mmCIF file with all atom_site columns, N, CA and C and ligand atoms in Angstrom:
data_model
loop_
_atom_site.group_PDB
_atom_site.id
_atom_site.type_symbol
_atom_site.label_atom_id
_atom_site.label_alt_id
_atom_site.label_comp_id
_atom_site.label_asym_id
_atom_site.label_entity_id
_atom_site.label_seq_id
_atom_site.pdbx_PDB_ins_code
_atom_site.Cartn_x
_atom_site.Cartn_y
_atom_site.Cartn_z
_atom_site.occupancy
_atom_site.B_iso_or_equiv
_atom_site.pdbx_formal_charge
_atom_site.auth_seq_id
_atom_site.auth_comp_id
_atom_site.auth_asym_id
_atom_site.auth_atom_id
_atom_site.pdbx_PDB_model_num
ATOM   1   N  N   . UNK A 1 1  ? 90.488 -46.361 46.000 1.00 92.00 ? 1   UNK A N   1
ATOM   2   C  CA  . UNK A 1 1  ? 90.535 -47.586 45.196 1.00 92.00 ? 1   UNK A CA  1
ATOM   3   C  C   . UNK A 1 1  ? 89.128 -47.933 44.733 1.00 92.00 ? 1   UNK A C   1
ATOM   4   N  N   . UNK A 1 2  ? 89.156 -47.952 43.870 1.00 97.00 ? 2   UNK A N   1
ATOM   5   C  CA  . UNK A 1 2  ? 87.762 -48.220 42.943 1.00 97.00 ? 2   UNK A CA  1
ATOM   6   C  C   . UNK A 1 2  ? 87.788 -49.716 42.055 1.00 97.00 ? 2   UNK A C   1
ATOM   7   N  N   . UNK A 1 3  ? 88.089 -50.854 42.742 1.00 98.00 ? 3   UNK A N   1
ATOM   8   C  CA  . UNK A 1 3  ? 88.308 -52.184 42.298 1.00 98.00 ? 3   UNK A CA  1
ATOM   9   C  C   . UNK A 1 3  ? 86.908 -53.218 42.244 1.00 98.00 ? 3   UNK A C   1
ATOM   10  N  N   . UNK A 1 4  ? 86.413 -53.665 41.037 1.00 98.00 ? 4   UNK A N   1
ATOM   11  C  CA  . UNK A 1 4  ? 85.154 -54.272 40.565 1.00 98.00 ? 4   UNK A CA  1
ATOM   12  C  C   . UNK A 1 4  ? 85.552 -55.516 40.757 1.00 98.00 ? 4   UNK A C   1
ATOM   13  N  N   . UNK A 1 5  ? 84.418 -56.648 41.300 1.00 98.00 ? 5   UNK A N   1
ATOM   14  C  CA  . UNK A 1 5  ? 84.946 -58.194 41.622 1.00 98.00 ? 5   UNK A CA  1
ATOM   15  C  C   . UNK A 1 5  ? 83.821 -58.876 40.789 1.00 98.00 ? 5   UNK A C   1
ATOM   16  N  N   . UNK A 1 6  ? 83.778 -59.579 39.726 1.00 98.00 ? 6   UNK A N   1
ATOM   17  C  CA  . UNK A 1 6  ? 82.996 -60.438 38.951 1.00 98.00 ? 6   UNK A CA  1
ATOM   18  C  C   . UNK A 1 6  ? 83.606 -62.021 39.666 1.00 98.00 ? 6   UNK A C   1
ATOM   19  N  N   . UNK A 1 7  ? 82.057 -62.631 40.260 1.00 98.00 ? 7   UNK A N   1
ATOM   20  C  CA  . UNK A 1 7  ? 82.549 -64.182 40.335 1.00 98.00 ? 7   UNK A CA  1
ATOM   21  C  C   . UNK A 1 7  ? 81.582 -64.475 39.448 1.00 98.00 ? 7   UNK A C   1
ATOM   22  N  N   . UNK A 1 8  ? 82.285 -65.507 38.605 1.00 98.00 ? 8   UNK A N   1
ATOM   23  C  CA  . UNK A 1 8  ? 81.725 -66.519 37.535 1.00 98.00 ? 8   UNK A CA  1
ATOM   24  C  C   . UNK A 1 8  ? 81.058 -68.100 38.290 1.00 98.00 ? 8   UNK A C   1
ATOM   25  N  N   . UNK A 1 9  ? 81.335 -68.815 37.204 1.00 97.00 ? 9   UNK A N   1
ATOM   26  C  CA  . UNK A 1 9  ? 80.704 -70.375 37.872 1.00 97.00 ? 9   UNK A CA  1
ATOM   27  C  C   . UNK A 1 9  ? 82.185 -70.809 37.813 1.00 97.00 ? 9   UNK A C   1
ATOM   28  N  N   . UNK A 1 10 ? 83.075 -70.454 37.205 1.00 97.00 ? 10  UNK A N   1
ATOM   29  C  CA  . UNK A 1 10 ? 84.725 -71.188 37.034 1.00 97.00 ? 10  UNK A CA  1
ATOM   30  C  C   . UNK A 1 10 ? 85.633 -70.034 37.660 1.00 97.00 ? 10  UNK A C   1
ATOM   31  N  N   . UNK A 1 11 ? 85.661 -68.588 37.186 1.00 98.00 ? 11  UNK A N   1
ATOM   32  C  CA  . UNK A 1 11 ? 86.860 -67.749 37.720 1.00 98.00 ? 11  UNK A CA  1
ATOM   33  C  C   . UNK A 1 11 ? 85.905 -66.579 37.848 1.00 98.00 ? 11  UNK A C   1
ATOM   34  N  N   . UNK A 1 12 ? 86.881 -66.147 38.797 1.00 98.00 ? 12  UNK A N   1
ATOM   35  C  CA  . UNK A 1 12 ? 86.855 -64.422 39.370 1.00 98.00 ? 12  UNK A CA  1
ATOM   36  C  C   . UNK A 1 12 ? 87.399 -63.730 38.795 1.00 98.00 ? 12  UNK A C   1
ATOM   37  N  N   . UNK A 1 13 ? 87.096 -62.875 38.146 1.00 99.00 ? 13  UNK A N   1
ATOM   38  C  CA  . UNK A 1 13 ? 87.703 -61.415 37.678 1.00 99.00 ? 13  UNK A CA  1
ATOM   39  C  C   . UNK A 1 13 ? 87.721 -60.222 38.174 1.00 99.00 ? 13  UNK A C   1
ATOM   40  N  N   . UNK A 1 14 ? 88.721 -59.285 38.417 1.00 98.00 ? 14  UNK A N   1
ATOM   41  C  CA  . UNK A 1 14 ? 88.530 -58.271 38.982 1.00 98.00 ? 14  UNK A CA  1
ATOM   42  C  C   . UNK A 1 14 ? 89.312 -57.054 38.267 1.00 98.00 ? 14  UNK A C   1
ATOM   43  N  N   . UNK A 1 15 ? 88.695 -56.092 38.236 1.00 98.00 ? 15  UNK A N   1
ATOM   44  C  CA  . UNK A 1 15 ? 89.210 -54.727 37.433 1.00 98.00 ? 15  UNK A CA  1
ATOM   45  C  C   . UNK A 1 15 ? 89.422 -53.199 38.358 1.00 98.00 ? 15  UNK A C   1
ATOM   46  N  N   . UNK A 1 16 ? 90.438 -53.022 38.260 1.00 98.00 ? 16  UNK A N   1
ATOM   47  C  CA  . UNK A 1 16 ? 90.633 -51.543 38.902 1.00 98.00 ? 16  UNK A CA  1
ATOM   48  C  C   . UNK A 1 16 ? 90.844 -50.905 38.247 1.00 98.00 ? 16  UNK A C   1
ATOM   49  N  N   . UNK A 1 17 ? 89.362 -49.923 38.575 1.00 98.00 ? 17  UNK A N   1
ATOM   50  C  CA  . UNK A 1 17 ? 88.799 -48.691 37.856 1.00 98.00 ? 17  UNK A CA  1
ATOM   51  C  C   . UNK A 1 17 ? 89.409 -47.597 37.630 1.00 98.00 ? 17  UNK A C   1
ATOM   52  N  N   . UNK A 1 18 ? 90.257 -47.335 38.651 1.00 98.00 ? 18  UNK A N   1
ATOM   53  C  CA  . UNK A 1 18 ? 91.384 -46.250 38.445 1.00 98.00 ? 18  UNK A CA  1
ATOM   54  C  C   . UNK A 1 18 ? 91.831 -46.371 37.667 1.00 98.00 ? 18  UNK A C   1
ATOM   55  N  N   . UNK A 1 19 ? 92.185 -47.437 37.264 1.00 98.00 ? 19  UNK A N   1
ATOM   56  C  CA  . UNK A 1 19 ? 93.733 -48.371 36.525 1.00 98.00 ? 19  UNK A CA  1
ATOM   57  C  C   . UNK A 1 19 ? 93.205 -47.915 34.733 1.00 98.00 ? 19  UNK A C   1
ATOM   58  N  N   . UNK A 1 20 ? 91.686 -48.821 34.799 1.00 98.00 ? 20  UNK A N   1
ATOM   59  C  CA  . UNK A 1 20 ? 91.107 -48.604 33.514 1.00 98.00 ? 20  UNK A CA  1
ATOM   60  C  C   . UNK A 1 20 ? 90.916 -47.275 33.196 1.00 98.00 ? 20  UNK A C   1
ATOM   61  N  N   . UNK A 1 21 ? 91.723 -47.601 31.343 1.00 98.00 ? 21  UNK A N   1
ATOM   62  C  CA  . UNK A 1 21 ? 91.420 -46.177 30.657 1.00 98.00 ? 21  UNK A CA  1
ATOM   63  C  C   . UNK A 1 21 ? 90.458 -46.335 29.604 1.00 98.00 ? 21  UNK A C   1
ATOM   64  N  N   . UNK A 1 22 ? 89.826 -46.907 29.591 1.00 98.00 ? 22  UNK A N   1
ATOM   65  C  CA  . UNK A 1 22 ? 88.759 -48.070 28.482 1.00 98.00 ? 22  UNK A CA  1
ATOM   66  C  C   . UNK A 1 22 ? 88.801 -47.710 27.162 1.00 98.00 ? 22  UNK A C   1
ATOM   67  N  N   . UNK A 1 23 ? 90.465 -48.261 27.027 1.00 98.00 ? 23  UNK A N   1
ATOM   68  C  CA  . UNK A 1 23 ? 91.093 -48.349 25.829 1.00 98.00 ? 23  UNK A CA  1
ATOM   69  C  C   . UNK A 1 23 ? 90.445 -49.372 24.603 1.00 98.00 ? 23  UNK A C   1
ATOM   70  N  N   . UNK A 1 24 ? 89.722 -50.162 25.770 1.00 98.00 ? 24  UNK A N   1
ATOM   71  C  CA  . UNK A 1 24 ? 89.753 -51.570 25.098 1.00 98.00 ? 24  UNK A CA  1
ATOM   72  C  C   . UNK A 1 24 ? 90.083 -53.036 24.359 1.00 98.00 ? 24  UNK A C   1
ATOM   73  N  N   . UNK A 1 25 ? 91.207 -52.586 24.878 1.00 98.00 ? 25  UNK A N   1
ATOM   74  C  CA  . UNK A 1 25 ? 92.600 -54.102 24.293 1.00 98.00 ? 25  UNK A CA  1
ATOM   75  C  C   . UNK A 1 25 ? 92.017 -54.823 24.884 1.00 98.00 ? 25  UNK A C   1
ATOM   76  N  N   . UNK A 1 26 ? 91.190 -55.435 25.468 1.00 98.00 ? 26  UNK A N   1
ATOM   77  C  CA  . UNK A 1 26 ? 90.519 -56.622 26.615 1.00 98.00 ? 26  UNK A CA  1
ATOM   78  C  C   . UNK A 1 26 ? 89.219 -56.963 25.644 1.00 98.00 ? 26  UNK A C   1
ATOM   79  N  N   . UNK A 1 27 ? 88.706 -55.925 25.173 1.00 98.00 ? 27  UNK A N   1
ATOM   80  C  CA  . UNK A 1 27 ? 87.366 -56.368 24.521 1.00 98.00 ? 27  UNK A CA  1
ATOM   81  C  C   . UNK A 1 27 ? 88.151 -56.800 23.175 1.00 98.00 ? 27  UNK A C   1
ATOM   82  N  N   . UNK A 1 28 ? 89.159 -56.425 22.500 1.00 98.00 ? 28  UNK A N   1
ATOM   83  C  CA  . UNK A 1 28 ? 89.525 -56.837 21.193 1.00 98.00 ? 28  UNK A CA  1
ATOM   84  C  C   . UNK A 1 28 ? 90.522 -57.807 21.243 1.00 98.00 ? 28  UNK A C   1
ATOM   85  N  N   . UNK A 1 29 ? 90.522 -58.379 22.493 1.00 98.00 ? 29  UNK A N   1
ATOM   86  C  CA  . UNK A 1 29 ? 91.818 -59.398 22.536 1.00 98.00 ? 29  UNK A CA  1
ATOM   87  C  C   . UNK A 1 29 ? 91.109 -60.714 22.964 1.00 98.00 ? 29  UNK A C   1
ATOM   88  N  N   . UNK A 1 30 ? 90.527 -60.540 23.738 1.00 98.00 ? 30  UNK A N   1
ATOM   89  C  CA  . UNK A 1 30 ? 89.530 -61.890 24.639 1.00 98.00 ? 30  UNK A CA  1
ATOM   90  C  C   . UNK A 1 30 ? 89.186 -62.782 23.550 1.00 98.00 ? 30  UNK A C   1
ATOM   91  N  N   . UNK A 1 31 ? 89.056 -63.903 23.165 1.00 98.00 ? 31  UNK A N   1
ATOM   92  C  CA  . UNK A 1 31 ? 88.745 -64.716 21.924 1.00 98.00 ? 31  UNK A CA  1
ATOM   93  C  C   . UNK A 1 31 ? 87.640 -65.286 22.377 1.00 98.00 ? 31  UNK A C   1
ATOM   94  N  N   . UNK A 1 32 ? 86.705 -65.170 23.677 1.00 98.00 ? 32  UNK A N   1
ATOM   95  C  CA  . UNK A 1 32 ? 85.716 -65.631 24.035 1.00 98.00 ? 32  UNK A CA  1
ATOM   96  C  C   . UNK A 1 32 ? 84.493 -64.478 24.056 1.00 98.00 ? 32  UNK A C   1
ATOM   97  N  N   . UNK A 1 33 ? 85.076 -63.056 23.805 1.00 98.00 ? 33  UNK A N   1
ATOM   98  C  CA  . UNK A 1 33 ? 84.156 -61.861 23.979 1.00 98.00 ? 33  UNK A CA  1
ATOM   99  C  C   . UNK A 1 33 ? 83.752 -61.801 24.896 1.00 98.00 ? 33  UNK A C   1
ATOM   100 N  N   . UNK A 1 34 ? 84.462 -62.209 26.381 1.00 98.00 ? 34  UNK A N   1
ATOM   101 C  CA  . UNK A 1 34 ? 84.213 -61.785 27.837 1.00 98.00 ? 34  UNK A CA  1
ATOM   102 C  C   . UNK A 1 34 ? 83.947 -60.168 28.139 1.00 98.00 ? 34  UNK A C   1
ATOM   103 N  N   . UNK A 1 35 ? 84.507 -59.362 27.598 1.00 98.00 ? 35  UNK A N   1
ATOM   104 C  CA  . UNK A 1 35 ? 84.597 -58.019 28.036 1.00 98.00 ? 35  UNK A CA  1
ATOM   105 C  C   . UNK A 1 35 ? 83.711 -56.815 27.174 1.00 98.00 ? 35  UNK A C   1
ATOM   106 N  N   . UNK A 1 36 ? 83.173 -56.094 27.675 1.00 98.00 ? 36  UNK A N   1
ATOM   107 C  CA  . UNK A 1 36 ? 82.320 -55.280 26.723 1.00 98.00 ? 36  UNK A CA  1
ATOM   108 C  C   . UNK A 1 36 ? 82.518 -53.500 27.439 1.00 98.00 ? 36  UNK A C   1
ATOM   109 N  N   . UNK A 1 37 ? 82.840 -52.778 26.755 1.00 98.00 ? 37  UNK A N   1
ATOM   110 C  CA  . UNK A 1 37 ? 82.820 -51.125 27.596 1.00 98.00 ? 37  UNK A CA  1
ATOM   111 C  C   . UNK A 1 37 ? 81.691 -50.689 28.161 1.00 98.00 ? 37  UNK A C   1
ATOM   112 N  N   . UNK A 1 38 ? 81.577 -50.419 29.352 1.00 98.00 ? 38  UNK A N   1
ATOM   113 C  CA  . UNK A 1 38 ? 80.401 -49.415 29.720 1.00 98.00 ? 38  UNK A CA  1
ATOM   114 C  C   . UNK A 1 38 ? 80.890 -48.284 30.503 1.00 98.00 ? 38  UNK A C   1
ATOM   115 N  N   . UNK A 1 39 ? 80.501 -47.237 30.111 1.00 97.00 ? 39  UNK A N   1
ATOM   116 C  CA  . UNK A 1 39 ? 80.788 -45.985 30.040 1.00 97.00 ? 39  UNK A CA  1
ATOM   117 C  C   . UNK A 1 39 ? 82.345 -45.812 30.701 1.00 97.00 ? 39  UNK A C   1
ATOM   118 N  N   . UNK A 1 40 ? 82.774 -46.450 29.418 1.00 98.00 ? 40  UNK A N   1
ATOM   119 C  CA  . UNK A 1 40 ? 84.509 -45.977 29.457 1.00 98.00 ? 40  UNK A CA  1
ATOM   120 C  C   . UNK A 1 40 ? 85.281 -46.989 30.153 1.00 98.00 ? 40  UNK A C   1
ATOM   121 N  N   . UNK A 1 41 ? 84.645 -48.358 30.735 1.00 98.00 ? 41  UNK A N   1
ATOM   122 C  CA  . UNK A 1 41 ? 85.314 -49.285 31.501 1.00 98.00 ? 41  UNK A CA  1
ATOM   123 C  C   . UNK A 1 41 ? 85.136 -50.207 31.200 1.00 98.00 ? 41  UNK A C   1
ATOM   124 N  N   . UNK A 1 42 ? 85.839 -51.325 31.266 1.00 98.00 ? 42  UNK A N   1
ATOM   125 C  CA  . UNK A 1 42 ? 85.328 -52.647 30.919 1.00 98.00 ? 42  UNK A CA  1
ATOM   126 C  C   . UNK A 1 42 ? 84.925 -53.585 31.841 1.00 98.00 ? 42  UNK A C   1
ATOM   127 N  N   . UNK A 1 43 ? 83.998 -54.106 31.646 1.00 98.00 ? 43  UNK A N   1
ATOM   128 C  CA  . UNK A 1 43 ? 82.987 -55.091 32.487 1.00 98.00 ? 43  UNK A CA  1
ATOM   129 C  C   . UNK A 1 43 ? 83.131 -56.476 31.879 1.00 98.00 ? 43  UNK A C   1
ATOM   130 N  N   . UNK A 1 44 ? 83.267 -57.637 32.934 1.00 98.00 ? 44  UNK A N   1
ATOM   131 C  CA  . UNK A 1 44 ? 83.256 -59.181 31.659 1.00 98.00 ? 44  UNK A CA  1
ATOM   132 C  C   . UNK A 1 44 ? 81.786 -59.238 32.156 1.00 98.00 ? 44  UNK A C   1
ATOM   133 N  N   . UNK A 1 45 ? 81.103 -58.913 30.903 1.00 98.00 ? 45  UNK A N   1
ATOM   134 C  CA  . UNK A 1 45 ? 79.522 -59.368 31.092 1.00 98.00 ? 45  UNK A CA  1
ATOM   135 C  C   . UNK A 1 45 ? 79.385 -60.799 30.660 1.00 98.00 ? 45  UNK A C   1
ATOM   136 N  N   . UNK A 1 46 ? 80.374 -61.452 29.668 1.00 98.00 ? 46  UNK A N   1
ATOM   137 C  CA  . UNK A 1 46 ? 80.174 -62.903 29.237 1.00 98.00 ? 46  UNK A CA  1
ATOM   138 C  C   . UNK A 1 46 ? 81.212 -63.590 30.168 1.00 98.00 ? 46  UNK A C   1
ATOM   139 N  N   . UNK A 1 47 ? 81.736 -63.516 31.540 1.00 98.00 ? 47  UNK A N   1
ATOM   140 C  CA  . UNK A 1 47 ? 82.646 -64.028 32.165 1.00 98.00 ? 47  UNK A CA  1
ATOM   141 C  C   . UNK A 1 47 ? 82.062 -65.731 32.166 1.00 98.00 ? 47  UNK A C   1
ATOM   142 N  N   . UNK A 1 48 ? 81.115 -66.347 31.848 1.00 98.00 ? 48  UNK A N   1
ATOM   143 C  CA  . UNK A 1 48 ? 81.214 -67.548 32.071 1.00 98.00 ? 48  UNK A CA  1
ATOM   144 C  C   . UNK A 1 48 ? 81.624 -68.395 30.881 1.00 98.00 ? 48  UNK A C   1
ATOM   145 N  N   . UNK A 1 49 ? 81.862 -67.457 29.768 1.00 98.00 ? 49  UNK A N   1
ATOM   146 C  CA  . UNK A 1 49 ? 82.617 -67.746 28.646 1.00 98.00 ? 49  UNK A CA  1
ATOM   147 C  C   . UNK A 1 49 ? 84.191 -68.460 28.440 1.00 98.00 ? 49  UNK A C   1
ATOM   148 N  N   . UNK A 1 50 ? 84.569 -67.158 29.272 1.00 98.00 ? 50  UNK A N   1
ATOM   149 C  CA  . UNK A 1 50 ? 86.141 -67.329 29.485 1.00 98.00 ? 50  UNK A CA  1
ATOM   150 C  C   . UNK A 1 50 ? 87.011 -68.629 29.554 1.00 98.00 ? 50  UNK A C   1
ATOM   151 N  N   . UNK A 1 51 ? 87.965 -69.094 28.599 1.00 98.00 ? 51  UNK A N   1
ATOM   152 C  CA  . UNK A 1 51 ? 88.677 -69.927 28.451 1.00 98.00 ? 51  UNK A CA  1
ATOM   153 C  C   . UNK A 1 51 ? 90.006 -69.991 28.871 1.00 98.00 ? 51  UNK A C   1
ATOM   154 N  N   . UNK A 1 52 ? 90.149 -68.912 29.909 1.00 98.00 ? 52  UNK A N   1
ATOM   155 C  CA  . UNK A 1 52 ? 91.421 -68.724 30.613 1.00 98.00 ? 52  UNK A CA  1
ATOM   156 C  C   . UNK A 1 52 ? 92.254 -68.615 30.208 1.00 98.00 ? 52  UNK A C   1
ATOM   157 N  N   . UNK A 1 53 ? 92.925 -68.116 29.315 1.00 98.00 ? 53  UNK A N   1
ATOM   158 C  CA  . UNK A 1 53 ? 93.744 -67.986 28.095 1.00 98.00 ? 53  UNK A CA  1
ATOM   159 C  C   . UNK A 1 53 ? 93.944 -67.174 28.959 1.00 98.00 ? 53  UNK A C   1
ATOM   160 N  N   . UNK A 1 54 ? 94.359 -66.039 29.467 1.00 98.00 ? 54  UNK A N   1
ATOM   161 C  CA  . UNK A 1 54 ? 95.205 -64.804 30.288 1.00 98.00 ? 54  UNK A CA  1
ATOM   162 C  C   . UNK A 1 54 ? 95.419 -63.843 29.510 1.00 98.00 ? 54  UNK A C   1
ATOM   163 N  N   . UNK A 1 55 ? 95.251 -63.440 27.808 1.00 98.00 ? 55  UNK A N   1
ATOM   164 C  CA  . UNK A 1 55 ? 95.474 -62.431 27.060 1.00 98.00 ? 55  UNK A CA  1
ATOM   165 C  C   . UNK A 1 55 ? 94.778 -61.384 27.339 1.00 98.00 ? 55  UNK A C   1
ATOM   166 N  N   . UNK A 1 56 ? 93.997 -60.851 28.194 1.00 98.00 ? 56  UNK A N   1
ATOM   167 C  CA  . UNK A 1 56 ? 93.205 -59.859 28.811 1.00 98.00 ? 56  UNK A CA  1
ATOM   168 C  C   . UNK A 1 56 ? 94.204 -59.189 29.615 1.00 98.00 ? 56  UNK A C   1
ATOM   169 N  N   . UNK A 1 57 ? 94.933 -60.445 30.546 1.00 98.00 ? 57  UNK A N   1
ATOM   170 C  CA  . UNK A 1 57 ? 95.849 -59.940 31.614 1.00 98.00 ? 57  UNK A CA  1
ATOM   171 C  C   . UNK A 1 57 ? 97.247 -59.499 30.868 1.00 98.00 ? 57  UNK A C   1
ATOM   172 N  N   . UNK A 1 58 ? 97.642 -60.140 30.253 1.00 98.00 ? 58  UNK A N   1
ATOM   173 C  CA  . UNK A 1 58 ? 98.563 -60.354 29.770 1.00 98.00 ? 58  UNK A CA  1
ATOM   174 C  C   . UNK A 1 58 ? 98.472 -58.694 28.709 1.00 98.00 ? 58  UNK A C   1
ATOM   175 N  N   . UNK A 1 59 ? 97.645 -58.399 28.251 1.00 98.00 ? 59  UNK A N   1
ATOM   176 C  CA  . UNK A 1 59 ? 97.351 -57.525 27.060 1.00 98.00 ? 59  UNK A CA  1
ATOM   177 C  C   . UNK A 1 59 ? 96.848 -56.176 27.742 1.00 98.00 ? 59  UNK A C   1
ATOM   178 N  N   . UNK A 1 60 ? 95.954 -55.928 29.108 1.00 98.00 ? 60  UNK A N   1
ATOM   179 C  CA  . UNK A 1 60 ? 96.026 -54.377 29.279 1.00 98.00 ? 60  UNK A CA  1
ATOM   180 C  C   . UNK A 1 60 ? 97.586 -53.877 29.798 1.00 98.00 ? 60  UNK A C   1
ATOM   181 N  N   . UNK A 1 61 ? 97.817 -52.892 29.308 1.00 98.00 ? 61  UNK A N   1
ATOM   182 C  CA  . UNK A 1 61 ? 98.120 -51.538 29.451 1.00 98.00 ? 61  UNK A CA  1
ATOM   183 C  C   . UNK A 1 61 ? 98.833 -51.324 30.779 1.00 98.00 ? 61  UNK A C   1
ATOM   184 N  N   . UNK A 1 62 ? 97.356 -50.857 31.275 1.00 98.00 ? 62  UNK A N   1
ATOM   185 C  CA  . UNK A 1 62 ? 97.386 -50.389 32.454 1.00 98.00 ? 62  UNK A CA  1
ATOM   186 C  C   . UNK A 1 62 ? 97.576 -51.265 33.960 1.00 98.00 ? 62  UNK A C   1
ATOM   187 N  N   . UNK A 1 63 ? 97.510 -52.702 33.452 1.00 98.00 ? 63  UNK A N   1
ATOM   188 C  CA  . UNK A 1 63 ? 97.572 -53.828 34.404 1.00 98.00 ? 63  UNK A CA  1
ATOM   189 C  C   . UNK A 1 63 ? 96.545 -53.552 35.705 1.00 98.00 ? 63  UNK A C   1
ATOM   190 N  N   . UNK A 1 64 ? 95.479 -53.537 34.674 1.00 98.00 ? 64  UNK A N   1
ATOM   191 C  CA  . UNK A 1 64 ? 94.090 -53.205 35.309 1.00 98.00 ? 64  UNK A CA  1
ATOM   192 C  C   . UNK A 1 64 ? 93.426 -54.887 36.290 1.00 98.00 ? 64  UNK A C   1
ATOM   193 N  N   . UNK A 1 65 ? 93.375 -55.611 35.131 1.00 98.00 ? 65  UNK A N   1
ATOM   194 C  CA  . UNK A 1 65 ? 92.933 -56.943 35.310 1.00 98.00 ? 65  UNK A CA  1
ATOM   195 C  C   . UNK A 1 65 ? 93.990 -57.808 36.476 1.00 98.00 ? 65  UNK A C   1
ATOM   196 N  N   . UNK A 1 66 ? 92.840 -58.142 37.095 1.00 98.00 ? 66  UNK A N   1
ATOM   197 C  CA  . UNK A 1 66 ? 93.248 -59.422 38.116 1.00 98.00 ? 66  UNK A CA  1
ATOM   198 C  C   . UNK A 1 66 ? 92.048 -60.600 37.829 1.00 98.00 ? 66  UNK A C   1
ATOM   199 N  N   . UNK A 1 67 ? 92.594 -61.767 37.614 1.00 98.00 ? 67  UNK A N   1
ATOM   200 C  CA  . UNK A 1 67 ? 92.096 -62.911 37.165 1.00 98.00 ? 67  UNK A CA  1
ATOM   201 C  C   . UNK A 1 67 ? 92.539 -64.592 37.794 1.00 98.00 ? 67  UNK A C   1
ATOM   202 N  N   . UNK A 1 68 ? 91.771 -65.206 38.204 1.00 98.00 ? 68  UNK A N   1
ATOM   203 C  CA  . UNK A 1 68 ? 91.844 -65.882 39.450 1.00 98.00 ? 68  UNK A CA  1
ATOM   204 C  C   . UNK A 1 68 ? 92.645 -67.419 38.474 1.00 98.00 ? 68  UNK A C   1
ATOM   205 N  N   . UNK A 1 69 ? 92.654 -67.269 37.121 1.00 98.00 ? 69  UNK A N   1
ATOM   206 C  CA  . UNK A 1 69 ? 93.474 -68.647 36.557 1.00 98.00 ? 69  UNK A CA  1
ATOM   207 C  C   . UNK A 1 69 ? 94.824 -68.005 35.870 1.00 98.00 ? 69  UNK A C   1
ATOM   208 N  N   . UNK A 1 70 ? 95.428 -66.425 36.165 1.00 98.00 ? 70  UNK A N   1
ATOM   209 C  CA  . UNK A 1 70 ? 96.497 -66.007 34.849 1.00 98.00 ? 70  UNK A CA  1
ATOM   210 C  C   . UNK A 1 70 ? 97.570 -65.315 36.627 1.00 98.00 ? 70  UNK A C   1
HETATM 211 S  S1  . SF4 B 2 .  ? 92.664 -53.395 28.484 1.00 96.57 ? 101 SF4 B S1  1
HETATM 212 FE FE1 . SF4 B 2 .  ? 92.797 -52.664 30.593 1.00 96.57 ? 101 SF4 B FE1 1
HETATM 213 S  S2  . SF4 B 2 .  ? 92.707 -50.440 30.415 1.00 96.57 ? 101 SF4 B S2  1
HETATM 214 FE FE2 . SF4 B 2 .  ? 91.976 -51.277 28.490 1.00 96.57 ? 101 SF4 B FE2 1
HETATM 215 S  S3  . SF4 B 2 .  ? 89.728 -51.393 28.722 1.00 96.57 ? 101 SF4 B S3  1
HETATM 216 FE FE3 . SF4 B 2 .  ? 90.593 -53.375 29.335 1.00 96.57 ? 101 SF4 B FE3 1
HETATM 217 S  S4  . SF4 B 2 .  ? 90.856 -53.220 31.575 1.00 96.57 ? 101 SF4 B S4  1
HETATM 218 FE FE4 . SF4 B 2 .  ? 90.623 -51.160 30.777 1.00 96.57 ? 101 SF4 B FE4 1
HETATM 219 S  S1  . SF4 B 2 .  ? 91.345 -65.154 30.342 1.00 96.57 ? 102 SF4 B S1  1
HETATM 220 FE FE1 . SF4 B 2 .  ? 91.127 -65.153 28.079 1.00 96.57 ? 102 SF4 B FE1 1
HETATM 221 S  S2  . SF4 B 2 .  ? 89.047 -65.856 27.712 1.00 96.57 ? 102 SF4 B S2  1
HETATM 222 FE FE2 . SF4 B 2 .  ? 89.157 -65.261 29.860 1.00 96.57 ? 102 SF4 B FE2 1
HETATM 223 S  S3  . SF4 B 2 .  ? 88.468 -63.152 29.943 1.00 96.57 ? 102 SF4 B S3  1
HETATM 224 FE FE3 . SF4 B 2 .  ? 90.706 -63.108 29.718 1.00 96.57 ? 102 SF4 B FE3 1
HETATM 225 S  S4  . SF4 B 2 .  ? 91.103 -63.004 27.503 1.00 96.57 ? 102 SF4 B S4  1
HETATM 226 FE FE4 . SF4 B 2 .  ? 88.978 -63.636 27.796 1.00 96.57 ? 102 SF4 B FE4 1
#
């Protein structure tokens, strides 16, 4: 299990790496531009952005994303 834990100042995000195919539906769906690819995965480098909207969760694929408000 290869699972990444981002804590913010509001929510936790977490991504399993296995899971991710760094398709990128998360970076083109997020309306806050939380998510950005690095080498083939997605990272929320702007996580204190996030407006909790859940379309990240709601929108991968692979049901990569775990998110502490969706
Ligand atoms: S939508 Fe899911 S599979 Fe695609 S890059 Fe984001 S976390 Fe990875
Ligand atoms: S919950 Fe919404 S705003 Fe927050 S990271 Fe996911 S898509 Fe972006």
């Amino acid at each position: 299990m290869d699972i990444k834990t981002w804590d913010g100042d509001k929510v936790t995000i977490s991504i399993d790496y296995d899971k991710c195919n760094g398709n990128g539906a998360c970076v083109e769906i997020c309306p806050a531009s939380v998510y950005e690819l690095q080498n083939n995965k997605s990272v929320p480098v702007h996580i204190d952005e996030c407006i909790e909207c859940c379309a990240c969760v709601e929108n991968c694929p692979q049901q990569a994303i775990k998110h502490s408000s969706c």
